């Protein structure tokens, strides 16, 4: 095929010369010849490269920097690419020529003027420098590429496009981290680790509470809030429809060689609605805000976080932060303390990284099969994960850096978000939780941790408790769980029980007034369409409905299969896309006492933290408790009741949760009976609850020692 293309272009050139076609068309054919000679399979490789160079040089006689700057820059980029592959001539001179060509292209391809093409050229130049061992020059080129990425994201018209931009540029972030590590610049390395993590959620959180200064009427502020929320909801709805039309996980190639499906009526209507909302926002700002606060901007630039700011995000001197970063076949861990001038850096070997990946694959493949083996094999899998993650080495280093460390904050990366790192076992029989009395918590990134800390609520404010209780009426122990918890907050409790817990009853007013929000229900993470991950409400389970044909046509999906053979009616559920539209700024904790509520889209190359916790963090809650797998109804009820009992005395979500987990892990049958007798429930209900759970167990047994029962839940955020 390439030979036929070359022959066709060469024939075209003979005709163009004979009939005196304008030189621009002649130059375009020469460029095409250069591209095909560069990729040619037949013939001598060295000769093909020489023919490509000659063709590109001919093009430059027509496309000059003065007359055709954009085309000239494109040819310079092509020359840079082909000189890096040149076989003949002096290698040092070829590299020098490639560098010169890329630098010439970047005169025109700037982040401000053409960020898409700037990214391509700056990335290629950075890769060339890195391969030559010139890490400092590589960093400078990658910085230009990152500037282009961030400019592209600023111009992107929706959340999905922003995520794709980061996904296409992930190599830049990986390589600039590696270049910094090569130079021993550990501080800079972790700054660039942070710069690409959960970028979209960071941007959303940072700009959500940006308000104008001056005497702006409250009705204008309220309208500003409403339009912002409406825009987020419409953007995410539009993204869902694009996912279905194009196939989830696919993104266009760098030169936009992609074919999407036909745009449906729903998508066109949502796009029009989104444009209308944006226009209303613009008009509101111009007419009512700009005259009072001329400097106000709806889309502020989110500054990257510095290493000093990373250290400041640690709440105490005794807190240590561990952040992981997955590169191109590499894994690094950074240990940050307030006392050290730079992080401690642990570089995993290629063998260690591969071994870890294999264990994670087994861990999740076993879970996805749902064949029962995952449950029994979980302890051994966690032991292997701890070994491959070099957990003992990390602990020893923490002890050396901060001997009195009492709190640990974990910042995973990509598929590491799936692991219950807090529950990984150590050689002495303990697990990570045992070592840190002030808690082990998680954050998608340090910048998100910093932002959630700014959302801290006044501890003395009324603790208004709101809960959704067993809306599908098939969870045996959920009613007991919520009854026991709500008694701690009476009379400031508001609970939607069973069939009352409909989507219509879940009003903005109800949610907006709550300080603690508790969902005790079914949850499901959707691996094919993460935006459709949901919490099941009343009437959401229906008889099985076939929706495959509708999905294939790109139409709106309403029904999804459930584990029990039935289907879920998404219109009766609270989906992730809808959670982003909630206003929970009065809420200090959202607890998702349900299955798979903490799973994130581990296939996202951009590490865009896509899962139910991200929705509730954006909605305004600084802390979210969520689960990493399908949890046991009974053990979860014990854990949750104890967690809220702890919260009455401990003003720390991670500590209250961790202590409840350690209690459940070690509690004997007799201890659980004794604890259960004190629950504020009618005697018959209490006895029935405890007997059904414990009566048949042998004396002194520890029924919930397995991590399956207690380790699924994580504290994310503040």
XYZ file of C-alpha atoms in Angstrom:
718
model
C 0.000 0.000 0.000
C 2.824 2.403 0.833
C 4.502 1.580 -2.494
C 1.293 2.349 -4.386
C 0.946 5.659 -2.526
C 4.533 6.672 -3.337
C 4.029 5.762 -7.006
C 0.815 7.803 -7.143
C 2.459 10.883 -5.613
C 5.409 10.633 -8.017
C 3.024 10.452 -10.987
C 1.193 13.484 -9.667
C 4.456 15.437 -9.513
C 5.166 14.764 -13.217
C 1.728 16.116 -14.162
C 2.022 19.130 -11.854
C 5.283 20.125 -13.560
C 3.821 19.711 -17.066
C 0.671 21.777 -16.430
C 2.340 24.336 -14.167
C 0.218 23.685 -11.051
C 0.766 26.326 -8.311
C 3.841 25.558 -6.184
C 1.765 25.169 -2.986
C 0.156 22.003 -4.364
C 3.535 20.745 -5.575
C 4.991 21.323 -2.098
C 2.056 19.498 -0.488
C 2.742 16.400 -2.600
C 6.446 16.596 -1.695
C 5.498 16.661 1.980
C 3.283 13.585 1.498
C 6.164 11.812 -0.235
C 8.445 12.656 2.667
C 5.974 11.213 5.156
C 5.561 7.971 3.189
C 9.288 7.529 2.560
C 9.819 7.924 6.296
C 7.375 5.061 6.966
C 8.418 2.946 3.938
C 8.888 -0.802 4.558
C 10.336 -1.870 1.168
C 13.859 -0.994 0.020
C 16.883 0.172 1.994
C 15.912 1.877 5.251
C 18.811 4.309 5.110
C 17.979 5.351 1.554
C 14.309 5.835 2.381
C 15.234 8.231 5.183
C 17.467 10.191 2.790
C 14.607 10.460 0.274
C 12.299 11.718 3.044
C 14.793 14.393 4.109
C 15.258 15.495 0.491
C 11.483 15.782 0.016
C 11.033 17.878 3.157
C 13.935 20.141 2.164
C 12.257 20.765 -1.194
C 9.033 21.754 0.569
C 10.926 24.403 2.566
C 11.795 26.180 -0.702
C 8.079 26.956 -1.027
C 6.827 27.032 2.574
C 8.997 29.709 4.182
C 8.764 31.050 7.708
C 7.699 34.440 6.381
C 5.077 33.425 3.837
C 3.680 30.201 5.303
C 4.712 30.092 8.988
C 2.304 27.340 10.104
C 3.214 24.999 7.241
C 6.902 25.854 7.663
C 6.733 24.867 11.322
C 5.023 21.594 10.400
C 7.803 20.699 7.937
C 10.447 21.590 10.540
C 8.713 19.199 12.932
C 8.733 16.482 10.228
C 12.448 17.081 9.641
C 13.098 16.784 13.350
C 11.286 13.435 13.403
C 13.187 12.052 10.410
C 16.622 13.241 11.572
C 16.143 11.324 14.834
C 15.735 8.160 12.704
C 18.567 8.886 10.244
C 21.031 6.018 9.764
C 23.568 7.612 7.445
C 25.965 10.390 8.343
C 27.421 11.376 11.711
C 24.974 10.503 14.520
C 25.893 13.567 16.591
C 25.235 15.832 13.631
C 21.910 14.117 12.936
C 20.823 14.683 16.537
C 21.960 18.295 16.322
C 19.944 18.759 13.114
C 16.876 17.216 14.742
C 17.160 19.531 17.751
C 17.556 22.560 15.484
C 14.492 21.566 13.442
C 12.307 21.082 16.536
C 13.478 24.400 17.976
C 12.634 26.133 14.704
C 9.151 24.628 14.742
C 8.597 25.890 18.293
C 9.141 29.466 17.143
C 5.690 29.228 15.572
C 4.161 26.387 17.582
C 3.770 28.158 20.904
C 1.486 27.163 23.796
C -0.483 30.374 23.400
C -0.985 30.175 19.614
C -1.125 26.460 18.787
C -1.029 24.351 21.961
C -1.953 21.074 20.236
C 0.980 21.176 17.804
C 3.262 22.694 20.442
C 2.643 19.653 22.638
C 3.671 17.274 19.831
C 6.904 19.112 19.010
C 7.948 19.925 22.581
C 7.280 16.336 23.636
C 9.420 14.997 20.764
C 12.228 17.407 21.618
C 12.040 16.496 25.302
C 12.150 12.774 24.485
C 15.191 13.345 22.271
C 17.039 15.214 25.023
C 16.075 12.570 27.599
C 17.336 9.734 25.391
C 20.608 11.635 24.933
C 21.035 11.940 28.692
C 20.445 15.713 28.760
C 17.821 15.730 31.523
C 17.935 19.489 32.156
C 17.185 20.344 28.518
C 14.496 17.641 28.535
C 12.821 19.304 31.533
C 12.757 22.676 29.745
C 11.109 21.095 26.697
C 8.611 19.141 28.763
C 7.696 22.315 30.660
C 6.778 23.906 27.344
C 4.689 20.822 26.523
C 2.929 21.012 29.908
C 2.186 24.679 29.347
C 0.617 23.671 26.034
C -1.422 20.943 27.738
C -2.764 23.346 30.328
C -3.625 25.936 27.687
C -5.477 23.265 25.695
C -7.411 22.273 28.807
C -8.350 25.889 29.393
C -9.765 26.100 25.879
C -11.483 22.700 25.973
C -15.248 23.031 25.933
C -16.087 20.166 28.273
C -14.864 17.864 31.012
C -14.382 14.868 28.698
C -12.144 16.797 26.295
C -10.026 18.030 29.198
C -9.545 14.487 30.412
C -8.551 13.308 26.924
C -5.953 16.075 26.648
C -4.258 14.854 29.826
C -4.506 11.227 28.675
C -2.770 12.058 25.401
C -0.049 13.957 27.253
C 0.542 11.532 30.123
C 3.975 10.618 28.713
C 5.099 14.208 29.250
C 4.305 14.082 32.978
C 5.917 10.653 33.308
C 9.101 11.730 31.557
C 9.539 15.068 33.305
C 9.324 13.234 36.638
C 12.002 10.809 35.421
C 14.210 13.673 34.205
C 13.966 15.359 37.621
C 14.844 12.096 39.350
C 17.851 11.686 37.027
C 19.132 15.047 38.270
C 18.342 14.307 41.910
C 15.684 17.041 41.946
C 13.288 15.087 44.190
C 11.350 18.225 45.208
C 10.621 19.079 41.586
C 9.788 15.457 40.781
C 6.947 15.304 43.309
C 5.678 18.713 42.159
C 5.288 17.331 38.636
C 3.763 14.132 40.006
C 1.090 16.339 41.550
C 0.674 18.529 38.485
C -0.966 15.771 36.452
C -2.949 13.986 39.182
C -6.735 14.313 39.314
C -6.282 17.512 37.343
C -9.873 18.014 36.316
C -11.262 17.542 39.819
C -8.625 19.925 41.205
C -9.654 22.559 38.658
C -13.335 22.098 39.479
C -12.830 22.332 43.237
C -10.519 25.322 42.999
C -12.913 27.350 40.839
C -16.200 26.227 42.394
C -16.070 28.654 45.302
C -14.567 31.579 43.399
C -16.845 34.544 44.103
C -16.732 38.212 43.123
C -15.707 40.930 45.560
C -17.717 44.008 46.406
C -21.374 44.690 46.986
C -22.922 42.007 44.773
C -26.633 41.321 45.461
C -27.323 37.921 46.989
C -29.727 37.024 44.194
C -26.855 37.451 41.700
C -24.622 35.134 43.783
C -27.445 32.590 43.989
C -27.926 32.764 40.233
C -24.175 32.349 39.730
C -24.241 29.199 41.893
C -27.240 27.771 40.078
C -25.759 28.328 36.610
C -22.416 26.830 37.608
C -24.088 23.698 38.938
C -26.330 23.469 35.878
C -23.309 23.723 33.572
C -21.531 20.885 35.398
C -24.589 18.640 35.175
C -25.090 19.344 31.451
C -21.398 18.823 30.673
C -21.413 15.429 32.347
C -24.674 14.414 30.698
C -23.229 15.363 27.323
C -20.049 13.410 28.085
C -22.092 10.308 28.881
C -23.826 10.552 25.515
C -20.506 11.019 23.702
C -19.093 7.996 25.517
C -21.973 5.857 24.335
C -21.733 7.164 20.777
C -17.977 6.745 20.413
C -17.416 3.789 22.735
C -16.122 4.344 26.261
C -12.384 4.695 26.702
C -11.711 5.637 23.082
C -10.153 8.937 22.206
C -9.148 10.444 18.895
C -5.570 10.153 17.733
C -3.293 13.160 17.692
C -4.199 14.009 14.093
C -7.919 13.548 14.778
C -8.223 10.433 12.623
C -11.365 9.159 14.267
C -14.919 8.463 13.200
C -17.653 9.123 15.717
C -21.237 8.011 15.511
C -24.109 10.145 14.377
C -25.081 12.799 16.893
C -28.531 11.997 18.301
C -31.336 14.409 19.094
C -30.757 14.151 22.860
C -27.099 15.039 22.462
C -27.890 17.997 20.208
C -30.471 19.270 22.705
C -28.048 18.918 25.621
C -25.337 20.735 23.680
C -27.768 23.584 22.926
C -28.806 23.674 26.581
C -25.170 23.796 27.723
C -24.398 26.625 25.310
C -27.451 28.492 26.569
C -26.293 28.077 30.205
C -22.808 29.330 29.323
C -24.305 32.311 27.531
C -26.427 33.113 30.595
C -23.281 32.906 32.729
C -21.451 35.311 30.432
C -24.358 37.752 30.469
C -24.661 37.562 34.271
C -20.979 38.375 34.691
C -20.975 41.218 32.148
C -24.159 42.880 33.380
C -24.105 42.370 37.151
C -20.578 41.443 38.281
C -17.983 43.063 36.037
C -19.176 46.640 36.793
C -18.577 45.998 40.530
C -15.554 43.640 40.332
C -13.748 44.114 36.979
C -11.074 41.560 37.933
C -13.530 38.736 38.492
C -13.129 35.715 36.235
C -15.196 32.577 36.251
C -12.287 30.410 35.145
C -9.271 31.284 37.241
C -5.946 29.634 36.505
C -5.172 26.932 39.052
C -1.550 27.286 40.071
C 0.557 24.110 40.480
C 1.333 23.154 44.062
C 4.891 23.701 45.294
C 6.814 21.318 47.545
C 6.517 23.820 50.400
C 2.739 23.791 49.968
C 2.788 20.004 49.901
C 4.524 20.023 53.277
C 2.045 22.573 54.619
C -0.808 20.204 53.693
C 0.389 17.883 56.466
C -1.778 18.840 59.467
C 0.833 18.099 62.175
C 4.558 17.515 62.671
C 3.779 13.871 63.407
C 1.969 13.303 60.097
C 3.696 11.592 57.157
C 2.463 11.497 53.577
C 3.290 8.684 51.137
C 2.608 9.351 47.461
C 3.066 6.863 44.628
C 3.586 7.549 40.934
C 3.319 5.052 38.081
C 5.472 6.019 35.111
C 6.190 4.278 31.829
C 6.892 0.827 33.253
C 8.209 2.358 36.481
C 6.951 2.974 40.014
C 8.187 5.517 42.554
C 7.172 6.315 46.124
C 7.743 9.676 47.816
C 7.697 10.044 51.609
C 7.001 13.619 52.734
C 7.415 15.048 56.239
C 7.278 18.583 57.565
C 10.846 18.350 58.866
C 12.730 17.226 55.740
C 13.975 19.617 53.062
C 13.118 17.098 50.357
C 11.047 13.896 50.148
C 12.568 10.491 50.603
C 12.384 8.735 47.244
C 11.971 4.988 46.792
C 12.536 3.750 43.247
C 11.115 0.291 42.558
C 13.060 -1.984 40.230
C 11.536 -3.136 36.961
C 11.141 -6.630 38.410
C 9.396 -5.297 41.528
C 7.025 -3.200 39.435
C 6.188 -6.119 37.156
C 5.607 -8.437 40.114
C 3.296 -5.879 41.737
C 1.328 -5.491 38.513
C 0.880 -9.244 38.235
C -0.469 -9.502 41.796
C -2.858 -6.584 41.216
C -4.092 -8.307 38.035
C -4.764 -11.520 39.979
C -6.418 -9.535 42.775
C -8.859 -7.779 40.476
C -9.396 -10.585 37.965
C -10.442 -12.807 40.867
C -12.783 -10.106 42.173
C -14.428 -9.459 38.800
C -15.180 -13.178 38.331
C -17.233 -13.193 41.566
C -16.675 -16.928 41.934
C -16.138 -16.921 45.710
C -12.404 -17.558 45.514
C -11.577 -13.880 45.903
C -13.016 -13.817 49.421
C -10.953 -16.774 50.630
C -7.785 -15.722 48.801
C -7.919 -12.083 49.982
C -5.530 -12.462 52.979
C -2.816 -14.101 50.848
C -3.301 -11.550 48.062
C -2.904 -8.685 50.544
C 0.297 -10.287 51.885
C 1.719 -10.455 48.362
C 0.684 -6.861 47.686
C 2.432 -5.686 50.864
C 5.627 -7.466 49.840
C 5.616 -6.162 46.276
C 4.756 -2.652 47.404
C 7.855 -2.764 49.665
C 5.685 -1.814 52.636
C 8.235 -2.867 55.271
C 10.891 -0.652 53.646
C 8.498 2.301 53.629
C 7.601 1.776 57.301
C 11.253 1.589 58.333
C 11.972 4.814 56.490
C 9.001 6.558 58.147
C 10.297 5.497 61.568
C 13.707 6.969 60.771
C 12.308 10.254 59.442
C 9.606 10.788 62.113
C 10.086 8.406 65.077
C 6.878 9.645 66.738
C 4.742 9.520 63.565
C 1.100 8.896 64.505
C -0.797 9.689 61.302
C -0.397 8.540 57.689
C -1.892 10.049 54.533
C -1.776 7.857 51.413
C -1.897 9.266 47.874
C -2.100 6.327 45.434
C -1.877 6.529 41.639
C -4.025 4.935 38.939
C -4.761 1.270 39.799
C -3.200 1.631 43.251
C -6.445 3.437 44.209
C -8.123 0.011 44.144
C -6.039 -1.443 46.967
C -6.825 -1.369 50.719
C -3.302 -0.208 51.516
C -4.358 0.662 55.078
C -5.066 -3.034 55.696
C -1.902 -4.524 54.176
C -0.226 -6.916 56.642
C 3.294 -6.591 58.057
C 5.784 -9.304 58.955
C 5.007 -9.058 62.684
C 1.329 -9.874 62.168
C 0.131 -6.286 62.444
C -1.251 -4.221 59.588
C -0.671 -0.620 58.590
C -3.636 0.595 60.675
C -2.058 -0.658 63.900
C 0.941 1.664 63.579
C -0.808 5.050 63.350
C -3.174 5.885 66.239
C -4.245 9.172 64.637
C -5.438 7.465 61.517
C -4.659 6.321 57.990
C -6.552 8.220 55.301
C -6.472 8.677 51.536
C -6.423 11.556 49.079
C -6.559 11.515 45.260
C -3.801 14.161 45.248
C -2.142 16.530 47.705
C -3.758 19.491 45.989
C -7.187 17.942 46.575
C -6.211 17.273 50.194
C -5.333 20.950 50.561
C -8.640 22.010 49.025
C -10.717 19.713 51.260
C -8.903 21.057 54.324
C -10.156 24.512 53.385
C -13.701 23.133 53.517
C -13.384 22.278 57.224
C -16.643 22.701 59.133
C -17.115 24.283 62.528
C -16.991 21.434 65.050
C -19.472 23.214 67.325
C -22.208 23.506 64.711
C -25.341 21.408 65.072
C -24.805 17.878 63.801
C -27.810 17.332 61.607
C -27.943 13.711 60.478
C -29.591 12.648 57.227
C -29.800 9.052 55.990
C -31.170 6.899 53.220
C -32.226 3.570 54.757
C -32.614 0.314 52.791
C -34.530 1.804 49.842
C -34.652 -1.515 47.938
C -35.875 -3.359 51.080
C -33.597 -6.362 50.554
C -30.781 -5.589 53.011
C -31.491 -7.530 56.173
C -29.351 -5.546 58.630
C -29.432 -2.052 57.170
C -32.569 -1.005 59.084
C -30.900 -1.913 62.392
C -27.785 -0.007 61.339
C -29.591 3.252 60.615
C -31.928 2.998 63.621
C -28.940 2.631 65.930
C -27.007 5.489 64.353
C -29.864 8.002 64.125
C -30.583 7.643 67.858
C -27.259 9.394 68.517
C -28.467 12.538 66.725
C -32.105 12.852 67.787
C -33.942 15.156 67.462
C -31.673 16.427 64.644
C -32.206 13.334 62.500
C -33.944 13.004 59.151
C -34.203 9.534 57.591
C -35.835 8.349 54.387
C -36.870 4.793 55.225
C -37.257 2.020 52.659
C -39.882 2.894 50.026
C -39.844 6.542 51.148
C -36.261 6.876 49.889
C -37.179 7.840 46.346
C -35.244 10.135 44.088
C -37.988 12.744 44.336
C -37.704 12.734 48.141
C -33.961 13.342 47.925
C -34.433 17.090 47.618
C -31.726 19.736 47.462
C -33.115 21.300 50.638
C -32.895 18.033 52.532
C -29.320 17.341 51.454
C -28.246 20.953 51.775
C -29.150 21.153 55.479
C -27.345 17.967 56.553
C -24.003 18.000 58.363
C -23.600 14.225 58.184
C -25.096 12.278 55.279
C -25.372 8.490 55.385
C -26.372 6.232 52.487
C -27.159 2.708 53.686
C -28.169 0.997 50.478
C -26.877 -0.820 47.413
C -24.159 0.790 45.336
C -22.629 -0.227 42.039
C -19.578 0.906 40.111
C -20.076 0.729 36.344
C -16.842 -0.367 34.702
C -18.094 0.346 31.177
C -19.622 3.739 31.937
C -18.143 5.096 35.227
C -20.322 8.212 34.986
C -23.333 5.914 35.458
C -22.036 4.453 38.731
C -24.858 4.880 41.194
C -26.519 4.539 44.568
C -29.765 2.565 44.283
C -32.897 4.247 45.625
C -36.486 3.077 46.004
C -38.089 1.425 42.951
C -34.739 1.303 41.128
C -34.665 -2.505 40.833
C -36.838 -3.815 38.016
C -37.235 -7.015 36.039
C -34.447 -7.520 33.539
C -34.637 -5.205 30.528
C -32.539 -5.634 27.363
C -30.769 -2.355 26.567
C -27.860 -3.541 24.422
C -29.364 -2.442 21.106
C -30.048 1.004 22.496
C -26.463 1.286 23.770
C -25.057 0.232 20.384
C -27.086 2.959 18.682
C -25.705 5.598 21.031
C -29.093 6.328 22.568
C -29.651 7.210 26.191
C -29.225 4.214 28.518
C -31.884 3.875 31.190
C -31.472 0.261 32.391
C -28.302 -1.557 33.426
C -27.895 -5.188 34.579
C -27.547 -5.844 38.303
C -25.728 -8.689 40.082
C -28.971 -10.374 41.168
C -30.215 -10.951 37.619
C -32.503 -7.941 37.648
C -31.897 -4.529 36.124
C -31.335 -1.057 37.547
C -33.471 1.845 36.410
C -30.995 4.719 36.340
C -33.784 7.271 36.409
C -34.615 6.009 39.910
C -30.951 6.026 41.089
C -28.540 8.734 42.203
C -25.766 8.563 39.587
C -22.270 10.007 39.706
C -23.150 12.597 37.076
C -26.030 13.813 39.241
C -23.955 13.877 42.435
C -21.801 16.587 40.863
C -24.929 18.743 40.729
C -25.602 18.543 44.487
C -24.780 21.298 46.974
C -23.330 19.752 50.148
C -21.320 22.696 51.439
C -22.904 22.340 54.901
C -21.927 18.675 55.056
C -18.735 17.569 56.806
C -19.040 13.832 56.095
C -20.710 11.593 53.523
C -20.717 7.899 54.434
C -21.453 5.435 51.651
C -22.406 2.271 53.519
C -22.792 0.334 50.303
C -20.891 -1.824 47.820
C -18.140 -0.585 45.489
C -18.617 3.078 46.357
C -14.866 3.761 46.515
C -13.843 2.077 43.256
C -12.478 4.470 40.642
C -11.889 4.198 36.908
C -8.458 2.567 37.005
C -8.270 2.505 33.192
C -8.082 6.292 33.019
C -4.545 7.082 31.849
C -4.876 10.613 33.175
C -5.527 9.311 36.709
C -8.651 11.423 36.602
C -10.238 10.351 39.878
C -13.596 9.156 38.513
C -15.809 7.542 41.147
C -18.547 8.318 43.649
C -16.109 9.923 46.167
C -15.039 12.484 43.560
C -18.661 13.533 43.073
C -19.258 14.065 46.785
C -15.930 15.888 47.218
C -16.923 18.271 44.447
C -20.436 18.653 45.859
C -18.852 20.099 49.000
C -18.186 17.355 51.547
C -14.544 17.437 52.733
C -14.667 13.789 53.896
C -16.100 10.690 52.258
C -16.131 7.140 53.612
C -16.504 4.579 50.816
C -15.898 0.900 50.015
C -13.528 -0.911 47.646
C -15.623 -4.044 47.093
C -19.044 -5.642 47.522
C -19.307 -5.686 51.303
C -21.072 -8.017 53.733
C -24.366 -6.573 54.997
C -24.025 -7.861 58.561
C -20.393 -6.967 59.272
C -20.927 -3.568 57.653
C -23.792 -2.825 60.053
C -21.538 -3.606 63.050
C -18.740 -1.464 61.597
C -20.941 1.524 60.818
C -22.675 1.621 64.185
C -19.297 1.517 65.937
C -17.886 4.158 63.570
C -20.600 6.657 64.493
C -20.261 5.831 68.181
C -16.569 6.698 67.848
C -17.420 9.945 66.055
C -19.285 11.138 69.146
C -15.986 11.154 71.033
C -13.348 11.506 68.282
C -13.364 14.531 66.008
C -11.506 12.738 63.221
C -13.153 10.679 60.507
C -10.062 8.534 59.756
C -9.430 7.767 63.439
C -13.078 6.937 64.147
C -13.183 4.630 61.127
C -9.798 2.999 61.776
C -10.644 2.282 65.402
C -13.959 0.739 64.379
C -12.110 -1.472 61.898
C -9.554 -2.612 64.451
C -12.352 -3.299 66.943
C -14.343 -5.406 64.479
C -11.221 -7.288 63.385
C -10.435 -8.492 66.894
C -13.888 -8.661 68.577
C -14.901 -12.083 69.896
C -18.400 -13.493 69.816
C -18.844 -12.649 73.504
C -17.548 -9.100 73.080
C -19.909 -8.474 70.183
C -22.838 -9.772 72.255
C -21.899 -7.501 75.145
C -21.551 -4.494 72.856
C -24.814 -5.257 71.056
C -26.765 -5.435 74.300
C -26.100 -1.726 74.831
C -27.577 -0.645 71.479
C -30.583 1.707 71.820
C -33.039 -0.733 70.234
C -36.108 -2.656 71.459
C -35.046 -5.815 73.266
C -36.663 -8.243 70.784
C -35.097 -6.457 67.818
C -31.691 -6.357 69.479
C -31.749 -10.057 70.406
C -32.925 -11.104 66.950
C -30.156 -9.052 65.356
C -27.400 -10.502 67.544
C -28.670 -14.078 67.477
C -28.924 -14.190 63.703
C -25.346 -12.972 63.507
C -23.625 -14.795 66.340
C -25.673 -17.587 67.948
C -24.284 -20.479 65.885
C -20.644 -19.427 66.284
C -18.367 -21.373 68.666
C -17.327 -19.691 71.959
C -14.426 -17.217 71.837
C -14.491 -17.165 68.042
C -13.434 -14.013 66.199
C -15.976 -13.971 63.357
C -14.773 -10.908 61.463
C -11.000 -11.306 61.555
C -10.752 -11.660 57.784
C -10.003 -8.335 56.032
C -12.979 -9.028 53.783
C -15.279 -7.969 56.632
C -13.542 -4.813 57.869
C -10.946 -3.546 55.356
C -13.132 -2.406 52.452
C -13.905 1.050 53.839
C -11.550 4.006 53.359
C -11.588 7.587 54.606
C -11.009 9.886 51.627
C -10.377 13.612 51.872
C -9.778 15.859 54.863
